[in-house]
């Protein structure tokens, strides 16, 4: 299939948005320690930048990573396959899930259910990108960077067939008919 990638959100816009989100997180968690839980692999760039933008004089930041696969069909919604679990314990801690993009929200719905069994002190979700038009599951998202239309996105950690994660900008994949 032929396609081209159009620049959609440039690095300066991403940086400004991540700083804005980090400022809010620094206020909301002042005096506390948070456990940032990055969902691999897409959230890697976002976790790295968000963690560095959180005010270390206000909030202690720990991070950990998890790889999950949502089964994602109607009959098994709510089930999640843990490909890589956390190394850190969760009980009694302030967990902030860091996600790259929310689409149907089936993944986060399952992750939320999973964490509910692990007794964190609090549980919140931050996502850089949100496609509200595609929502299937109702999940409260506490920090949203950009709301975007129902388009296929790559870059800044997000892939198309495992490629383009390294792009410093967020691009739209435009599929073209072709030879
Ligand atoms: P959800 O369970 O439908 O919300 O799935 C969210 C996951 O699907 C994200 O973490 C991404 O891995 C993937 N995803 C959703 N939209 C896109 C996109 O536009 N480009 C690349 N991956 C996407
Ligand atoms: Mg993801």
Short mmCIF file of N, CA and C and ligand atoms in Angstrom, two decimals:
data_model
loop_
_atom_site.label_atom_id
_atom_site.label_comp_id
_atom_site.label_asym_id
_atom_site.label_seq_id
_atom_site.Cartn_x
_atom_site.Cartn_y
_atom_site.Cartn_z
N UNK A 1 0.85 -1.20 0.00
CA UNK A 1 0.00 0.00 0.00
C UNK A 1 0.89 1.25 0.00
N UNK A 2 0.52 2.20 -0.82
CA UNK A 2 1.30 3.44 -0.86
C UNK A 2 0.79 4.43 0.17
N UNK A 3 1.71 5.15 0.73
CA UNK A 3 1.32 6.17 1.70
C UNK A 3 2.39 7.22 1.80
N UNK A 4 1.99 8.35 2.32
CA UNK A 4 2.99 9.36 2.67
C UNK A 4 2.68 9.91 4.06
N UNK A 5 3.71 10.47 4.67
CA UNK A 5 3.54 10.98 6.03
C UNK A 5 3.57 12.51 6.00
N UNK A 6 2.49 13.10 6.48
CA UNK A 6 2.39 14.56 6.55
C UNK A 6 2.67 15.01 7.97
N UNK A 7 3.48 16.06 8.11
CA UNK A 7 3.70 16.60 9.46
C UNK A 7 2.38 17.11 10.02
N UNK A 8 2.13 16.81 11.28
CA UNK A 8 0.84 17.18 11.88
C UNK A 8 1.05 18.02 13.15
N UNK A 9 1.92 17.53 14.04
CA UNK A 9 2.23 18.30 15.25
C UNK A 9 3.75 18.37 15.35
N UNK A 10 4.29 19.60 15.35
CA UNK A 10 5.74 19.71 15.29
C UNK A 10 6.38 19.62 16.68
N UNK A 11 7.71 19.40 16.73
CA UNK A 11 8.37 19.17 18.02
C UNK A 11 8.17 20.28 19.05
N UNK A 12 8.09 21.54 18.57
CA UNK A 12 7.89 22.64 19.52
C UNK A 12 6.51 22.58 20.17
N UNK A 13 5.53 22.22 19.37
CA UNK A 13 4.16 22.09 19.91
C UNK A 13 4.09 20.93 20.91
N UNK A 14 4.78 19.84 20.58
CA UNK A 14 4.79 18.69 21.50
C UNK A 14 5.43 19.12 22.82
N UNK A 15 6.57 19.79 22.70
CA UNK A 15 7.32 20.19 23.90
C UNK A 15 6.47 21.10 24.79
N UNK A 16 5.81 22.07 24.17
CA UNK A 16 4.98 23.01 24.95
C UNK A 16 3.85 22.26 25.65
N UNK A 17 3.24 21.33 24.94
CA UNK A 17 2.11 20.58 25.52
C UNK A 17 2.58 19.68 26.66
N UNK A 18 3.73 19.02 26.47
CA UNK A 18 4.25 18.13 27.51
C UNK A 18 4.58 18.96 28.77
N UNK A 19 5.14 20.16 28.58
CA UNK A 19 5.46 21.02 29.73
C UNK A 19 4.19 21.44 30.46
N UNK A 20 3.16 21.77 29.70
CA UNK A 20 1.86 22.17 30.27
C UNK A 20 1.29 21.00 31.13
N UNK A 21 1.36 19.81 30.57
CA UNK A 21 0.84 18.64 31.30
C UNK A 21 1.67 18.38 32.56
N UNK A 22 2.99 18.51 32.41
CA UNK A 22 3.88 18.27 33.55
C UNK A 22 3.65 19.29 34.66
N UNK A 23 3.37 20.54 34.27
CA UNK A 23 3.09 21.58 35.29
C UNK A 23 1.85 21.22 36.09
N UNK A 24 0.83 20.77 35.39
CA UNK A 24 -0.41 20.38 36.08
C UNK A 24 -0.16 19.18 37.00
N UNK A 25 0.60 18.22 36.51
CA UNK A 25 0.92 17.03 37.32
C UNK A 25 1.74 17.44 38.54
N UNK A 26 2.68 18.35 38.36
CA UNK A 26 3.51 18.82 39.49
C UNK A 26 2.65 19.46 40.57
N UNK A 27 1.62 20.20 40.13
CA UNK A 27 0.69 20.83 41.10
C UNK A 27 -0.15 19.77 41.79
N UNK A 28 -0.71 18.88 40.98
CA UNK A 28 -1.67 17.91 41.53
C UNK A 28 -1.04 16.92 42.50
N UNK A 29 0.23 16.62 42.29
CA UNK A 29 0.90 15.61 43.14
C UNK A 29 1.92 16.24 44.08
N UNK A 30 1.85 17.53 44.30
CA UNK A 30 2.86 18.21 45.12
C UNK A 30 3.04 17.51 46.48
N UNK A 31 4.29 17.25 46.84
CA UNK A 31 4.58 16.62 48.14
C UNK A 31 4.46 15.10 48.12
N UNK A 32 4.13 14.54 46.95
CA UNK A 32 3.94 13.09 46.85
C UNK A 32 5.01 12.45 45.96
N UNK A 33 4.99 11.13 45.99
CA UNK A 33 5.83 10.36 45.05
C UNK A 33 4.89 9.69 44.07
N UNK A 34 5.22 9.80 42.78
CA UNK A 34 4.38 9.11 41.79
C UNK A 34 5.16 8.01 41.11
N UNK A 35 4.40 7.01 40.68
CA UNK A 35 4.97 5.94 39.86
C UNK A 35 4.41 6.11 38.46
N UNK A 36 5.27 6.61 37.56
CA UNK A 36 4.84 6.71 36.16
C UNK A 36 4.94 5.33 35.55
N UNK A 37 3.84 4.87 34.96
CA UNK A 37 3.85 3.55 34.32
C UNK A 37 3.67 3.76 32.82
N UNK A 38 4.75 3.61 32.09
CA UNK A 38 4.70 3.77 30.63
C UNK A 38 4.27 2.47 29.98
N UNK A 39 3.31 2.58 29.06
CA UNK A 39 2.88 1.40 28.31
C UNK A 39 3.75 1.31 27.05
N UNK A 40 4.52 0.25 27.00
CA UNK A 40 5.47 0.07 25.89
C UNK A 40 4.75 -0.37 24.62
N UNK A 41 5.28 -0.04 23.43
CA UNK A 41 6.49 0.74 23.31
C UNK A 41 6.18 2.21 23.04
N UNK A 42 4.94 2.46 22.67
CA UNK A 42 4.60 3.78 22.14
C UNK A 42 4.82 4.95 23.07
N UNK A 43 4.81 4.71 24.38
CA UNK A 43 4.87 5.84 25.31
C UNK A 43 6.30 6.26 25.67
N UNK A 44 7.29 5.58 25.10
CA UNK A 44 8.67 5.80 25.56
C UNK A 44 9.11 7.27 25.48
N UNK A 45 8.89 7.90 24.34
CA UNK A 45 9.33 9.30 24.18
C UNK A 45 8.56 10.21 25.15
N UNK A 46 7.28 9.95 25.24
CA UNK A 46 6.42 10.79 26.08
C UNK A 46 6.80 10.65 27.56
N UNK A 47 7.03 9.43 28.03
CA UNK A 47 7.43 9.24 29.44
C UNK A 47 8.73 9.98 29.70
N UNK A 48 9.69 9.83 28.79
CA UNK A 48 11.01 10.43 28.99
C UNK A 48 10.90 11.95 29.10
N UNK A 49 10.11 12.54 28.22
CA UNK A 49 9.99 14.00 28.23
C UNK A 49 9.12 14.49 29.39
N UNK A 50 8.05 13.77 29.64
CA UNK A 50 7.15 14.16 30.74
C UNK A 50 7.88 14.09 32.08
N UNK A 51 8.61 13.01 32.30
CA UNK A 51 9.33 12.84 33.58
C UNK A 51 10.31 13.99 33.80
N UNK A 52 11.00 14.38 32.73
CA UNK A 52 11.99 15.45 32.89
C UNK A 52 11.36 16.82 33.07
N UNK A 53 10.10 16.96 32.66
CA UNK A 53 9.43 18.26 32.80
C UNK A 53 8.68 18.39 34.13
N UNK A 54 8.53 17.30 34.86
CA UNK A 54 7.87 17.37 36.18
C UNK A 54 8.85 18.01 37.16
N UNK A 55 8.34 18.91 37.99
CA UNK A 55 9.17 19.68 38.91
C UNK A 55 9.68 18.78 40.05
N UNK A 56 10.99 18.49 40.02
CA UNK A 56 11.56 17.53 40.99
C UNK A 56 11.65 18.10 42.39
N UNK A 57 11.42 19.43 42.52
CA UNK A 57 11.37 19.99 43.89
C UNK A 57 9.99 19.77 44.52
N UNK A 58 9.03 19.42 43.69
CA UNK A 58 7.66 19.21 44.21
C UNK A 58 7.27 17.74 44.28
N UNK A 59 7.71 16.98 43.29
CA UNK A 59 7.23 15.60 43.15
C UNK A 59 8.41 14.65 42.96
N UNK A 60 8.38 13.55 43.71
CA UNK A 60 9.36 12.48 43.45
C UNK A 60 8.79 11.57 42.36
N UNK A 61 9.61 11.27 41.40
CA UNK A 61 9.14 10.48 40.26
C UNK A 61 9.90 9.16 40.18
N UNK A 62 9.13 8.06 40.16
CA UNK A 62 9.71 6.75 39.86
C UNK A 62 9.09 6.32 38.55
N UNK A 63 9.79 5.52 37.77
CA UNK A 63 9.06 4.97 36.64
C UNK A 63 9.31 3.51 36.39
N UNK A 64 8.30 2.96 35.73
CA UNK A 64 8.32 1.55 35.39
C UNK A 64 7.56 1.39 34.07
N UNK A 65 7.69 0.22 33.48
CA UNK A 65 7.09 0.00 32.16
C UNK A 65 6.37 -1.32 32.10
N UNK A 66 5.42 -1.37 31.23
CA UNK A 66 4.59 -2.55 31.10
C UNK A 66 4.23 -2.71 29.62
N UNK A 67 4.14 -3.94 29.17
CA UNK A 67 3.66 -4.19 27.80
C UNK A 67 2.38 -4.99 27.89
N UNK A 68 1.32 -4.46 27.34
CA UNK A 68 0.03 -5.17 27.37
C UNK A 68 -0.52 -5.27 25.96
N UNK A 69 -1.33 -6.30 25.77
CA UNK A 69 -2.06 -6.43 24.51
C UNK A 69 -3.52 -6.62 24.86
N UNK A 70 -4.34 -5.75 24.32
CA UNK A 70 -5.77 -5.91 24.55
C UNK A 70 -6.28 -6.93 23.55
N UNK A 71 -7.12 -7.85 24.02
CA UNK A 71 -7.71 -8.79 23.06
C UNK A 71 -8.62 -8.04 22.11
N UNK A 72 -9.26 -7.00 22.67
CA UNK A 72 -9.91 -6.02 21.82
C UNK A 72 -11.09 -6.47 20.99
N UNK A 73 -11.78 -7.53 21.36
CA UNK A 73 -13.03 -7.78 20.64
C UNK A 73 -14.19 -7.78 21.63
N UNK A 74 -15.38 -7.80 21.08
CA UNK A 74 -16.57 -7.55 21.91
C UNK A 74 -16.74 -8.58 23.02
N UNK A 75 -16.43 -9.83 22.71
CA UNK A 75 -16.72 -10.88 23.69
C UNK A 75 -15.70 -10.91 24.83
N UNK A 76 -14.49 -10.47 24.56
CA UNK A 76 -13.47 -10.57 25.62
C UNK A 76 -13.05 -9.20 26.14
N UNK A 77 -13.83 -8.16 25.86
CA UNK A 77 -13.41 -6.83 26.31
C UNK A 77 -13.19 -6.86 27.81
N UNK A 78 -12.18 -6.17 28.23
CA UNK A 78 -11.87 -6.18 29.65
C UNK A 78 -10.73 -7.13 29.96
N UNK A 79 -10.37 -7.97 29.02
CA UNK A 79 -9.25 -8.85 29.27
C UNK A 79 -8.00 -8.26 28.64
N UNK A 80 -6.92 -8.43 29.35
CA UNK A 80 -5.68 -7.89 28.82
C UNK A 80 -4.59 -8.94 28.98
N UNK A 81 -3.77 -9.06 27.95
CA UNK A 81 -2.66 -9.99 28.02
C UNK A 81 -1.43 -9.19 28.46
N UNK A 82 -0.84 -9.58 29.58
CA UNK A 82 0.35 -8.88 30.04
C UNK A 82 1.57 -9.55 29.42
N UNK A 83 2.18 -8.85 28.50
CA UNK A 83 3.37 -9.38 27.83
C UNK A 83 4.60 -9.15 28.71
N UNK A 84 4.65 -7.97 29.33
CA UNK A 84 5.70 -7.67 30.31
C UNK A 84 5.05 -6.94 31.47
N UNK A 85 5.21 -7.50 32.65
CA UNK A 85 4.59 -6.85 33.81
C UNK A 85 5.58 -5.87 34.45
N UNK A 86 5.08 -5.11 35.42
CA UNK A 86 5.92 -4.15 36.14
C UNK A 86 6.98 -4.87 36.98
N UNK A 87 8.06 -4.18 37.25
CA UNK A 87 9.05 -4.67 38.21
C UNK A 87 8.71 -4.16 39.61
N UNK A 88 8.08 -2.98 39.65
CA UNK A 88 7.81 -2.30 40.93
C UNK A 88 6.48 -2.74 41.53
N UNK A 89 6.39 -2.80 42.87
CA UNK A 89 5.09 -3.02 43.50
C UNK A 89 4.21 -1.78 43.35
N UNK A 90 2.92 -1.99 43.41
CA UNK A 90 1.97 -0.91 43.15
C UNK A 90 1.17 -0.52 44.40
N UNK A 91 0.98 -1.47 45.30
CA UNK A 91 0.11 -1.23 46.46
C UNK A 91 0.55 0.01 47.23
N UNK A 92 -0.41 0.88 47.49
CA UNK A 92 -0.16 2.08 48.28
C UNK A 92 0.54 3.20 47.53
N UNK A 93 0.74 3.03 46.24
CA UNK A 93 1.48 4.07 45.49
C UNK A 93 0.55 4.86 44.56
N UNK A 94 1.02 6.06 44.22
CA UNK A 94 0.24 6.91 43.31
C UNK A 94 0.66 6.59 41.88
N UNK A 95 -0.19 5.83 41.20
CA UNK A 95 0.14 5.35 39.85
C UNK A 95 -0.40 6.33 38.80
N UNK A 96 0.47 6.72 37.90
CA UNK A 96 0.03 7.52 36.74
C UNK A 96 0.43 6.75 35.48
N UNK A 97 -0.59 6.23 34.81
CA UNK A 97 -0.35 5.50 33.56
C UNK A 97 -0.04 6.52 32.46
N UNK A 98 1.00 6.26 31.70
CA UNK A 98 1.37 7.16 30.62
C UNK A 98 1.21 6.43 29.29
N UNK A 99 0.28 6.94 28.48
CA UNK A 99 -0.07 6.28 27.23
C UNK A 99 0.21 7.24 26.07
N UNK A 100 0.54 6.68 24.93
CA UNK A 100 0.81 7.50 23.76
C UNK A 100 -0.47 8.03 23.12
N UNK A 101 -1.40 7.09 22.86
CA UNK A 101 -2.60 7.47 22.13
C UNK A 101 -3.77 6.58 22.58
N UNK A 102 -4.90 7.20 22.79
CA UNK A 102 -6.10 6.43 23.14
C UNK A 102 -7.05 6.45 21.96
N UNK A 103 -7.49 5.27 21.62
CA UNK A 103 -8.31 5.11 20.42
C UNK A 103 -9.68 4.60 20.87
N UNK A 104 -9.89 3.31 20.92
CA UNK A 104 -11.16 2.77 21.43
C UNK A 104 -11.21 2.83 22.95
N UNK A 105 -10.04 2.90 23.59
CA UNK A 105 -9.87 2.85 25.06
C UNK A 105 -10.03 1.44 25.62
N UNK A 106 -10.10 0.44 24.76
CA UNK A 106 -10.19 -0.94 25.26
C UNK A 106 -8.94 -1.31 26.06
N UNK A 107 -7.79 -0.88 25.58
CA UNK A 107 -6.54 -1.20 26.29
C UNK A 107 -6.57 -0.61 27.70
N UNK A 108 -6.90 0.68 27.77
CA UNK A 108 -6.87 1.34 29.08
C UNK A 108 -7.96 0.84 30.01
N UNK A 109 -9.07 0.46 29.44
CA UNK A 109 -10.16 -0.10 30.25
C UNK A 109 -9.65 -1.36 30.95
N UNK A 110 -8.95 -2.19 30.21
CA UNK A 110 -8.41 -3.43 30.77
C UNK A 110 -7.31 -3.15 31.79
N UNK A 111 -6.46 -2.20 31.46
CA UNK A 111 -5.36 -1.84 32.37
C UNK A 111 -5.93 -1.30 33.68
N UNK A 112 -6.96 -0.51 33.57
CA UNK A 112 -7.58 0.06 34.77
C UNK A 112 -8.14 -1.05 35.66
N UNK A 113 -8.80 -2.00 35.05
CA UNK A 113 -9.34 -3.15 35.81
C UNK A 113 -8.22 -3.93 36.49
N UNK A 114 -7.14 -4.11 35.77
CA UNK A 114 -6.00 -4.84 36.32
C UNK A 114 -5.43 -4.13 37.54
N UNK A 115 -5.26 -2.81 37.43
CA UNK A 115 -4.67 -2.06 38.55
C UNK A 115 -5.61 -1.99 39.76
N UNK A 116 -6.89 -2.06 39.49
CA UNK A 116 -7.86 -2.03 40.60
C UNK A 116 -7.65 -3.21 41.54
N UNK A 117 -7.10 -4.30 41.01
CA UNK A 117 -6.85 -5.48 41.85
C UNK A 117 -5.54 -5.37 42.63
N UNK A 118 -4.77 -4.30 42.35
CA UNK A 118 -3.43 -4.20 42.95
C UNK A 118 -3.32 -3.12 44.02
N UNK A 119 -4.45 -2.52 44.35
CA UNK A 119 -4.55 -1.56 45.47
C UNK A 119 -3.57 -0.38 45.47
N UNK A 120 -3.51 0.36 44.38
CA UNK A 120 -2.69 1.59 44.43
C UNK A 120 -3.36 2.63 45.33
N UNK A 121 -2.58 3.60 45.82
CA UNK A 121 -3.16 4.70 46.63
C UNK A 121 -4.05 5.56 45.74
N UNK A 122 -3.62 5.75 44.49
CA UNK A 122 -4.45 6.45 43.52
C UNK A 122 -4.08 5.97 42.13
N UNK A 123 -4.98 6.21 41.18
CA UNK A 123 -4.77 5.73 39.81
C UNK A 123 -5.25 6.80 38.86
N UNK A 124 -4.35 7.30 38.02
CA UNK A 124 -4.74 8.28 37.01
C UNK A 124 -4.10 7.92 35.68
N UNK A 125 -4.62 8.55 34.64
CA UNK A 125 -4.14 8.25 33.28
C UNK A 125 -3.76 9.55 32.57
N UNK A 126 -2.59 9.53 31.93
CA UNK A 126 -2.19 10.65 31.06
C UNK A 126 -1.96 10.10 29.66
N UNK A 127 -2.50 10.80 28.67
CA UNK A 127 -2.22 10.41 27.29
C UNK A 127 -1.82 11.64 26.49
N UNK A 128 -0.88 11.46 25.58
CA UNK A 128 -0.49 12.60 24.76
C UNK A 128 -1.57 12.88 23.71
N UNK A 129 -2.10 11.82 23.12
CA UNK A 129 -3.07 11.99 22.03
C UNK A 129 -4.35 11.23 22.35
N UNK A 130 -5.45 11.79 21.92
CA UNK A 130 -6.75 11.17 22.17
C UNK A 130 -7.60 11.30 20.91
N UNK A 131 -8.16 10.15 20.49
CA UNK A 131 -9.09 10.17 19.34
C UNK A 131 -10.49 9.88 19.88
N UNK A 132 -11.18 10.88 20.40
CA UNK A 132 -12.47 10.63 21.06
C UNK A 132 -13.53 10.01 20.16
N UNK A 133 -13.45 10.29 18.85
CA UNK A 133 -14.46 9.75 17.91
C UNK A 133 -14.49 8.22 17.89
N UNK A 134 -13.38 7.61 18.25
CA UNK A 134 -13.26 6.16 18.12
C UNK A 134 -13.58 5.41 19.41
N UNK A 135 -13.99 6.15 20.43
CA UNK A 135 -14.15 5.54 21.76
C UNK A 135 -15.21 4.44 21.78
N UNK A 136 -14.87 3.31 22.37
CA UNK A 136 -15.80 2.20 22.58
C UNK A 136 -16.04 2.01 24.08
N UNK A 137 -14.98 2.15 24.85
CA UNK A 137 -15.06 2.01 26.31
C UNK A 137 -15.01 3.37 26.97
N UNK A 138 -15.77 3.50 28.06
CA UNK A 138 -15.80 4.76 28.78
C UNK A 138 -14.74 4.72 29.89
N UNK A 139 -13.65 5.40 29.67
CA UNK A 139 -12.58 5.43 30.66
C UNK A 139 -12.23 6.90 30.92
N UNK A 140 -12.17 7.27 32.19
CA UNK A 140 -11.81 8.66 32.52
C UNK A 140 -10.33 8.87 32.29
N UNK A 141 -10.01 9.86 31.49
CA UNK A 141 -8.60 10.18 31.24
C UNK A 141 -8.31 11.51 31.91
N UNK A 142 -7.33 11.54 32.79
CA UNK A 142 -7.11 12.70 33.65
C UNK A 142 -6.31 13.81 32.99
N UNK A 143 -5.35 13.43 32.15
CA UNK A 143 -4.51 14.42 31.47
C UNK A 143 -4.46 14.06 29.98
N UNK A 144 -4.96 14.98 29.15
CA UNK A 144 -4.96 14.74 27.70
C UNK A 144 -4.14 15.85 27.04
N UNK A 145 -3.20 15.45 26.19
CA UNK A 145 -2.41 16.43 25.45
C UNK A 145 -3.22 17.03 24.32
N UNK A 146 -3.34 16.31 23.23
CA UNK A 146 -4.06 16.80 22.05
C UNK A 146 -5.23 15.87 21.72
N UNK A 147 -6.39 16.47 21.50
CA UNK A 147 -7.49 15.70 20.90
C UNK A 147 -7.31 15.77 19.40
N UNK A 148 -7.36 14.62 18.75
CA UNK A 148 -7.10 14.59 17.30
C UNK A 148 -8.25 13.86 16.59
N UNK A 149 -8.39 14.12 15.29
CA UNK A 149 -9.43 13.42 14.53
C UNK A 149 -9.07 11.95 14.30
N UNK A 150 -10.01 11.21 13.76
CA UNK A 150 -9.82 9.78 13.52
C UNK A 150 -8.92 9.55 12.30
N UNK A 151 -7.63 9.73 12.53
CA UNK A 151 -6.62 9.55 11.47
C UNK A 151 -5.52 8.65 12.01
N UNK A 152 -4.78 8.04 11.12
CA UNK A 152 -3.68 7.18 11.57
C UNK A 152 -2.41 8.00 11.75
N UNK A 153 -1.82 7.89 12.94
CA UNK A 153 -0.74 8.75 13.40
C UNK A 153 0.55 7.94 13.56
N UNK A 154 1.66 8.58 13.30
CA UNK A 154 2.96 7.97 13.63
C UNK A 154 3.89 9.02 14.24
N UNK A 155 5.00 8.54 14.80
CA UNK A 155 6.04 9.44 15.29
C UNK A 155 6.01 9.64 16.78
N UNK A 156 7.11 10.16 17.32
CA UNK A 156 7.25 10.44 18.76
C UNK A 156 6.86 9.19 19.56
N UNK A 157 7.37 8.04 19.12
CA UNK A 157 7.11 6.78 19.82
C UNK A 157 6.07 5.89 19.16
N UNK A 158 5.23 6.50 18.34
CA UNK A 158 4.09 5.75 17.76
C UNK A 158 4.48 5.20 16.39
N UNK A 159 4.09 3.95 16.15
CA UNK A 159 4.58 3.25 14.96
C UNK A 159 3.50 2.98 13.91
N UNK A 160 4.01 2.69 12.72
CA UNK A 160 3.22 2.02 11.70
C UNK A 160 4.04 0.80 11.31
N UNK A 161 3.56 -0.40 11.63
CA UNK A 161 4.31 -1.65 11.41
C UNK A 161 5.72 -1.55 12.01
N UNK A 162 5.78 -1.04 13.22
CA UNK A 162 7.02 -0.90 14.01
C UNK A 162 7.98 0.18 13.49
N UNK A 163 7.59 0.89 12.44
CA UNK A 163 8.48 1.94 11.93
C UNK A 163 7.99 3.33 12.35
N UNK A 164 8.87 4.30 12.16
CA UNK A 164 8.60 5.73 12.36
C UNK A 164 8.49 6.17 13.82
N UNK A 165 8.80 5.27 14.76
CA UNK A 165 8.75 5.69 16.16
C UNK A 165 9.74 6.82 16.45
N UNK A 166 10.81 6.87 15.66
CA UNK A 166 11.88 7.82 15.97
C UNK A 166 11.61 9.24 15.47
N UNK A 167 10.54 9.44 14.72
CA UNK A 167 10.28 10.79 14.20
C UNK A 167 10.10 11.76 15.36
N UNK A 168 10.73 12.94 15.28
CA UNK A 168 10.61 13.90 16.38
C UNK A 168 9.28 14.66 16.37
N UNK A 169 8.52 14.50 15.27
CA UNK A 169 7.21 15.15 15.15
C UNK A 169 6.13 14.06 15.08
N UNK A 170 4.88 14.49 15.18
CA UNK A 170 3.78 13.55 14.98
C UNK A 170 3.25 13.76 13.57
N UNK A 171 3.16 12.65 12.84
CA UNK A 171 2.74 12.73 11.45
C UNK A 171 1.44 11.99 11.21
N UNK A 172 0.75 12.41 10.15
CA UNK A 172 -0.46 11.72 9.69
C UNK A 172 -0.07 10.82 8.54
N UNK A 173 -0.50 9.57 8.59
CA UNK A 173 -0.23 8.67 7.47
C UNK A 173 -1.37 8.83 6.47
N UNK A 174 -1.01 9.27 5.28
CA UNK A 174 -2.02 9.42 4.24
C UNK A 174 -1.86 8.29 3.24
N UNK A 175 -2.87 7.46 3.18
CA UNK A 175 -2.81 6.30 2.28
C UNK A 175 -3.28 6.75 0.90
N UNK A 176 -2.50 6.35 -0.08
CA UNK A 176 -2.84 6.73 -1.44
C UNK A 176 -3.03 5.47 -2.26
N UNK A 177 -3.94 5.53 -3.22
CA UNK A 177 -4.11 4.36 -4.10
C UNK A 177 -2.83 4.23 -4.90
N UNK A 178 -2.53 3.01 -5.23
CA UNK A 178 -1.35 3.10 -6.06
C UNK A 178 -0.87 1.81 -6.58
N UNK A 179 0.08 2.04 -7.43
CA UNK A 179 0.64 0.91 -8.14
C UNK A 179 1.57 0.14 -7.23
P1 LIG B 1 -7.14 1.33 22.10
O1 LIG B 1 -7.23 0.14 23.01
O2 LIG B 1 -8.02 1.19 20.89
O3 LIG B 1 -7.37 2.64 22.80
O4 LIG B 1 -5.68 1.25 21.53
C1 LIG B 1 -4.72 2.17 21.77
C2 LIG B 1 -3.45 1.66 21.14
O5 LIG B 1 -3.63 1.42 19.74
C3 LIG B 1 -2.35 2.70 21.25
O6 LIG B 1 -1.61 2.56 22.42
C4 LIG B 1 -1.53 2.41 20.01
O7 LIG B 1 -0.60 1.39 20.30
C5 LIG B 1 -2.55 1.90 19.01
N1 LIG B 1 -3.00 3.00 18.13
C6 LIG B 1 -4.19 3.65 18.17
N2 LIG B 1 -4.27 4.61 17.24
C7 LIG B 1 -3.09 4.57 16.57
C8 LIG B 1 -2.55 5.34 15.48
O8 LIG B 1 -3.17 6.28 14.92
N3 LIG B 1 -1.30 5.02 15.08
C9 LIG B 1 -0.59 4.02 15.65
N4 LIG B 1 -1.04 3.29 16.68
C10 LIG B 1 -2.28 3.55 17.13
MG1 LIG B 2 0.12 2.17 23.21
#
